[in-house]
Coordinates of C-alpha atoms in Angstrom, one line a residue:
Chain A
X1 CA 0.0 0.0 0.0
X2 CA 1.4 3.4 -0.9
X3 CA 1.8 6.2 1.7
X4 CA -1.0 8.1 0.1
X5 CA -3.4 5.1 0.3
X6 CA -2.5 4.5 3.9
X7 CA -3.1 8.1 4.8
X8 CA -6.4 8.2 3.0
X9 CA -7.4 5.0 4.9
X10 CA -6.5 6.8 8.2
X11 CA -8.5 9.8 7.1
X12 CA -11.5 7.6 6.3
X13 CA -11.1 5.8 9.7
X14 CA -11.4 9.1 11.4
X15 CA -14.8 9.9 9.7
X16 CA -16.0 6.3 10.3
X17 CA -15.2 6.6 14.0
X18 CA -17.0 9.9 14.0
X19 CA -20.1 8.4 12.2
X20 CA -20.2 5.4 14.6
X21 CA -19.5 7.6 17.7
X22 CA -16.8 5.0 18.4
X23 CA -14.8 6.5 21.2
X24 CA -12.3 3.6 21.4
X25 CA -11.5 3.9 17.6
X26 CA -11.2 7.7 17.9
X27 CA -8.7 7.2 20.8
X28 CA -6.6 5.0 18.7
X29 CA -6.6 7.4 15.8
X30 CA -5.2 10.4 17.7
X31 CA -1.5 10.5 18.4
X32 CA -0.1 10.5 21.9
X33 CA 2.3 13.4 21.5
X34 CA 1.2 17.0 21.0
X35 CA -2.1 16.6 19.1
X36 CA -4.2 19.8 18.5
X37 CA -7.8 20.1 17.4
X38 CA -10.0 23.1 16.4
X39 CA -13.7 22.1 16.0
X40 CA -15.9 24.6 14.1
X41 CA -16.5 27.6 16.4
X42 CA -14.4 26.2 19.2
X43 CA -11.1 27.6 20.6
X44 CA -8.0 25.4 20.0
X45 CA -7.6 22.2 22.1
X46 CA -4.1 21.1 22.8
X47 CA -3.2 17.6 24.1
X48 CA -4.9 14.2 24.2
X49 CA -7.0 14.7 27.4
X50 CA -8.9 17.8 26.2
X51 CA -9.3 16.5 22.6
X52 CA -10.6 13.1 23.7
X53 CA -13.0 14.8 26.1
X54 CA -14.3 16.9 23.2
X55 CA -15.1 13.8 21.2
X56 CA -16.8 12.2 24.3
X57 CA -19.0 15.3 24.5
X58 CA -19.7 15.3 20.7
X59 CA -20.5 11.6 20.7
X60 CA -22.9 12.0 23.6
X61 CA -25.0 14.5 21.6
X62 CA -27.9 12.5 20.1
X63 CA -28.5 15.3 17.5
X64 CA -25.0 15.3 16.1
X65 CA -25.2 15.4 12.3
X66 CA -23.3 13.0 10.1
X67 CA -20.2 14.3 8.4
X68 CA -19.7 13.4 4.7
X69 CA -16.0 13.9 3.7
X70 CA -15.3 14.6 0.0
X71 CA -12.5 15.7 -2.4
X72 CA -9.5 14.6 -0.2
X73 CA -6.1 15.9 -1.2
X74 CA -3.1 14.2 0.4
X75 CA 0.3 15.9 0.8
X76 CA 3.0 13.8 2.3
X77 CA 6.6 14.6 3.3
X78 CA 8.5 11.7 5.0
X79 CA 6.6 10.9 8.2
X80 CA 4.3 13.9 8.1
X81 CA 1.1 14.2 6.1
X82 CA -1.8 16.6 5.6
X83 CA -5.2 15.7 4.1
X84 CA -7.4 18.6 3.0
X85 CA -11.0 17.7 2.4
X86 CA -14.5 19.2 2.3
X87 CA -16.9 18.1 5.0
X88 CA -20.6 18.2 4.2
X89 CA -22.7 18.5 7.4
X90 CA -26.4 19.1 7.3
X91 CA -26.2 21.0 3.9
X92 CA -23.3 23.1 5.0
X93 CA -19.7 22.8 3.8
X94 CA -16.5 23.0 5.9
X95 CA -12.9 23.1 4.8
X96 CA -11.0 20.5 6.9
X97 CA -7.4 19.9 7.5
X98 CA -6.4 16.5 9.0
X99 CA -2.7 16.2 9.8
X100 CA -1.1 12.8 10.4
X101 CA 2.3 11.6 11.7
X102 CA 3.7 8.1 11.1
X103 CA 4.4 6.6 14.5
X104 CA 5.7 3.0 14.7
X105 CA 4.4 2.4 11.1
X106 CA 0.9 3.7 11.7
X107 CA -0.5 7.1 10.6
X108 CA -1.9 8.8 13.7
X109 CA -3.8 12.1 13.7
X110 CA -1.9 15.1 15.2
X111 CA -4.1 17.9 14.1
X112 CA -7.7 18.5 12.9
X113 CA -9.3 21.8 12.0
X114 CA -12.6 22.4 10.2
X115 CA -13.9 25.8 9.3
X116 CA -17.1 26.9 7.5
X117 CA -16.9 27.7 3.8
X118 CA -19.0 30.7 2.8
X119 CA -18.9 30.3 -1.0
X120 CA -19.4 26.6 -1.6
X121 CA -22.8 25.1 -1.0
X122 CA -23.8 21.8 -2.6
X123 CA -27.2 21.5 -4.2
X124 CA -29.2 18.3 -3.9
X125 CA -29.0 16.2 -7.1
X126 CA -32.8 16.5 -7.8
X127 CA -32.6 20.3 -7.7
X128 CA -29.6 20.3 -10.2
X129 CA -31.5 18.0 -12.6
X130 CA -34.6 20.2 -12.6
X131 CA -32.5 23.3 -13.3
X132 CA -31.0 21.6 -16.3
X133 CA -34.4 20.7 -17.6
X134 CA -35.9 24.1 -17.3
Chain B
X23 CA 18.2 30.9 19.3
X24 CA 16.0 27.9 20.3
X25 CA 13.7 26.2 17.7
X26 CA 10.7 27.6 19.5
X27 CA 12.1 31.2 19.4
X28 CA 12.9 30.8 15.7
X29 CA 9.4 29.5 15.0
X30 CA 7.7 32.3 16.9
X31 CA 9.8 34.8 15.0
X32 CA 8.6 33.2 11.7
X33 CA 5.1 33.4 13.0
X34 CA 5.5 37.1 13.9
X35 CA 7.1 37.7 10.4
X36 CA 3.9 36.3 8.8
X37 CA 1.7 38.8 10.7
X38 CA 4.1 41.6 10.1
X39 CA 4.1 40.9 6.3
X40 CA 0.3 40.8 6.5
X41 CA 0.0 44.1 8.4
X42 CA 2.4 45.8 6.0
X43 CA 0.8 44.3 2.9
X44 CA 4.3 43.3 2.0
X45 CA 3.9 40.9 -0.9
X46 CA 7.7 40.2 -1.3
X47 CA 8.0 39.3 2.4
X48 CA 4.9 37.1 2.2
X49 CA 6.4 35.3 -0.8
X50 CA 9.6 34.5 1.2
X51 CA 7.6 33.2 4.1
X52 CA 5.7 30.6 2.2
X53 CA 7.5 27.3 1.4
X54 CA 8.0 26.2 -2.2
X55 CA 6.7 22.7 -1.8
X56 CA 3.1 21.8 -1.2
X57 CA 1.9 24.7 0.8
X58 CA -1.8 24.9 1.7
X59 CA -4.0 27.7 3.0
X60 CA -7.6 28.1 4.2
X61 CA -8.6 31.7 4.7
X62 CA -11.8 32.3 6.8
X63 CA -14.8 31.3 4.6
X64 CA -12.6 30.3 1.6
X65 CA -12.2 26.9 0.2
X66 CA -8.7 25.3 0.5
X67 CA -5.9 26.7 -1.6
X68 CA -3.2 24.2 -2.6
X69 CA 0.2 25.3 -4.1
X70 CA 2.2 28.5 -4.2
X71 CA 0.6 30.2 -7.2
X72 CA -3.0 30.2 -5.8
X73 CA -1.9 31.0 -2.3
X74 CA 0.3 34.0 -3.4
X75 CA -2.5 35.2 -5.7
X76 CA -4.9 35.2 -2.6
X77 CA -2.5 37.4 -0.7
X78 CA -2.2 39.7 -3.7
X79 CA -6.0 40.1 -3.7
X80 CA -6.1 40.6 0.1
X81 CA -3.3 43.2 0.0
X82 CA -5.1 45.1 -2.7
X83 CA -8.2 45.5 -0.5
X84 CA -7.9 49.0 1.1
X85 CA -10.5 48.0 3.8
X86 CA -8.5 44.9 5.0
X87 CA -8.6 44.9 8.8
X88 CA -5.4 44.5 10.8
X89 CA -4.9 41.1 12.4
X90 CA -3.6 41.0 16.0
X91 CA -2.1 37.6 16.9
X92 CA -2.1 36.5 20.6
X93 CA -1.5 33.5 22.8
X94 CA 0.8 31.6 20.5
X95 CA 1.5 28.0 21.4
X96 CA 4.4 26.3 19.6
X97 CA 4.7 22.5 19.0
X98 CA 7.8 21.3 17.2
X99 CA 8.9 17.8 16.1
X100 CA 12.2 17.7 14.2
X101 CA 11.8 19.9 11.1
X102 CA 8.0 20.3 11.4
X103 CA 6.2 22.8 13.6
X104 CA 2.7 24.1 14.3
X105 CA 1.9 27.4 15.9
X106 CA -1.7 27.8 17.3
X107 CA -2.7 31.3 18.1
X108 CA -5.8 33.5 18.3
X109 CA -6.2 36.2 15.7
X110 CA -8.2 39.3 16.7
X111 CA -9.7 41.0 13.7
X112 CA -12.1 43.9 14.0
X113 CA -13.4 42.7 17.4
X114 CA -13.8 39.1 16.2
X115 CA -11.6 36.2 17.3
X116 CA -10.3 33.4 15.0
X117 CA -8.5 30.2 15.9
X118 CA -5.4 30.0 13.6
X119 CA -3.0 27.2 12.8
X120 CA 0.3 28.1 11.2
X121 CA 2.5 25.2 10.2
X122 CA 6.1 25.6 9.3
X123 CA 8.8 23.3 7.9
X124 CA 12.6 23.9 8.3
X125 CA 14.0 24.2 4.8
X126 CA 17.8 24.9 4.5
X127 CA 17.8 26.2 8.0
X128 CA 14.8 28.6 7.7
X129 CA 11.3 28.0 9.0
X130 CA 8.9 28.4 6.0
X131 CA 5.1 28.3 6.2
X132 CA 3.5 25.2 4.7
X133 CA 0.0 25.7 6.0
X134 CA -2.3 28.4 7.4
X135 CA -5.9 28.1 8.5
X136 CA -8.0 30.5 10.4
X137 CA -11.5 29.8 11.6
X138 CA -14.0 32.0 13.6
X139 CA -14.4 31.2 17.3
X140 CA -18.0 31.5 18.4
X141 CA -17.4 31.6 22.1
X142 CA -14.4 33.9 22.7
X143 CA -14.9 37.6 22.3
X144 CA -12.5 40.0 23.8
X145 CA -13.7 43.0 25.6
X146 CA -12.1 46.4 25.2
X147 CA -9.7 47.2 28.1
X148 CA -11.8 50.2 29.2
X149 CA -14.9 48.0 29.5
X150 CA -12.9 45.4 31.6
X151 CA -11.6 48.2 33.9
X152 CA -15.0 49.7 34.5
X153 CA -16.4 46.3 35.4
X154 CA -13.7 45.8 37.9
X155 CA -14.5 49.2 39.5
X156 CA -18.2 48.7 39.7

């Protein structure tokens, strides 16, 4: 498996853990050393304890919307990698950065930040079709 | 100079270049290889040409507000570093991540992302003082 494929798999594992509200999986994904996380609208979280606590809170919210990641771009330099992707959440789009570090052969998350995109809003497929027809 | 001090100086140089609308300085700050940038509300920019073009646009805006960076936290691992800080812009606060890579002995910016913080709003000093007095 290429580095890029491994990093994309780690990125997918993050969103799968989020969708399943799987706290154990999320704990394994995050690196031990110096992780940082900026959820939309939140101040920066530094270190595993505060980051994992944030996911515990998010996962305990029964109204948490599903995140649909799209258009991932991978940039890798040695043991450091960034994935940029667009998160679609309840009709809104966010620009997300997920940074990974290779630790003992596994790509672990060291940074996550998602911020709202003003310009890009996806239309439902049905609406696009009807526009084309009119 | 310690790594941390060098990285903080690079971070300050970024905001100084921004404040001075100094395009040449901004060009020197950004790395050649694989830089990425997510301005508030913008989709992700990948690569030097689109990133530098974005700063050319920003610098040509006569109404661009000054950014005041505060509370920088530096995390460094080998030749890779992240600075997290809060940007104050026209009374609003943004959580910013500035990532740097050491290239030929100089810390060059490889990633910038700033996203609005909902919770944190700074009060003017005068207002804080009057609260303390009352």
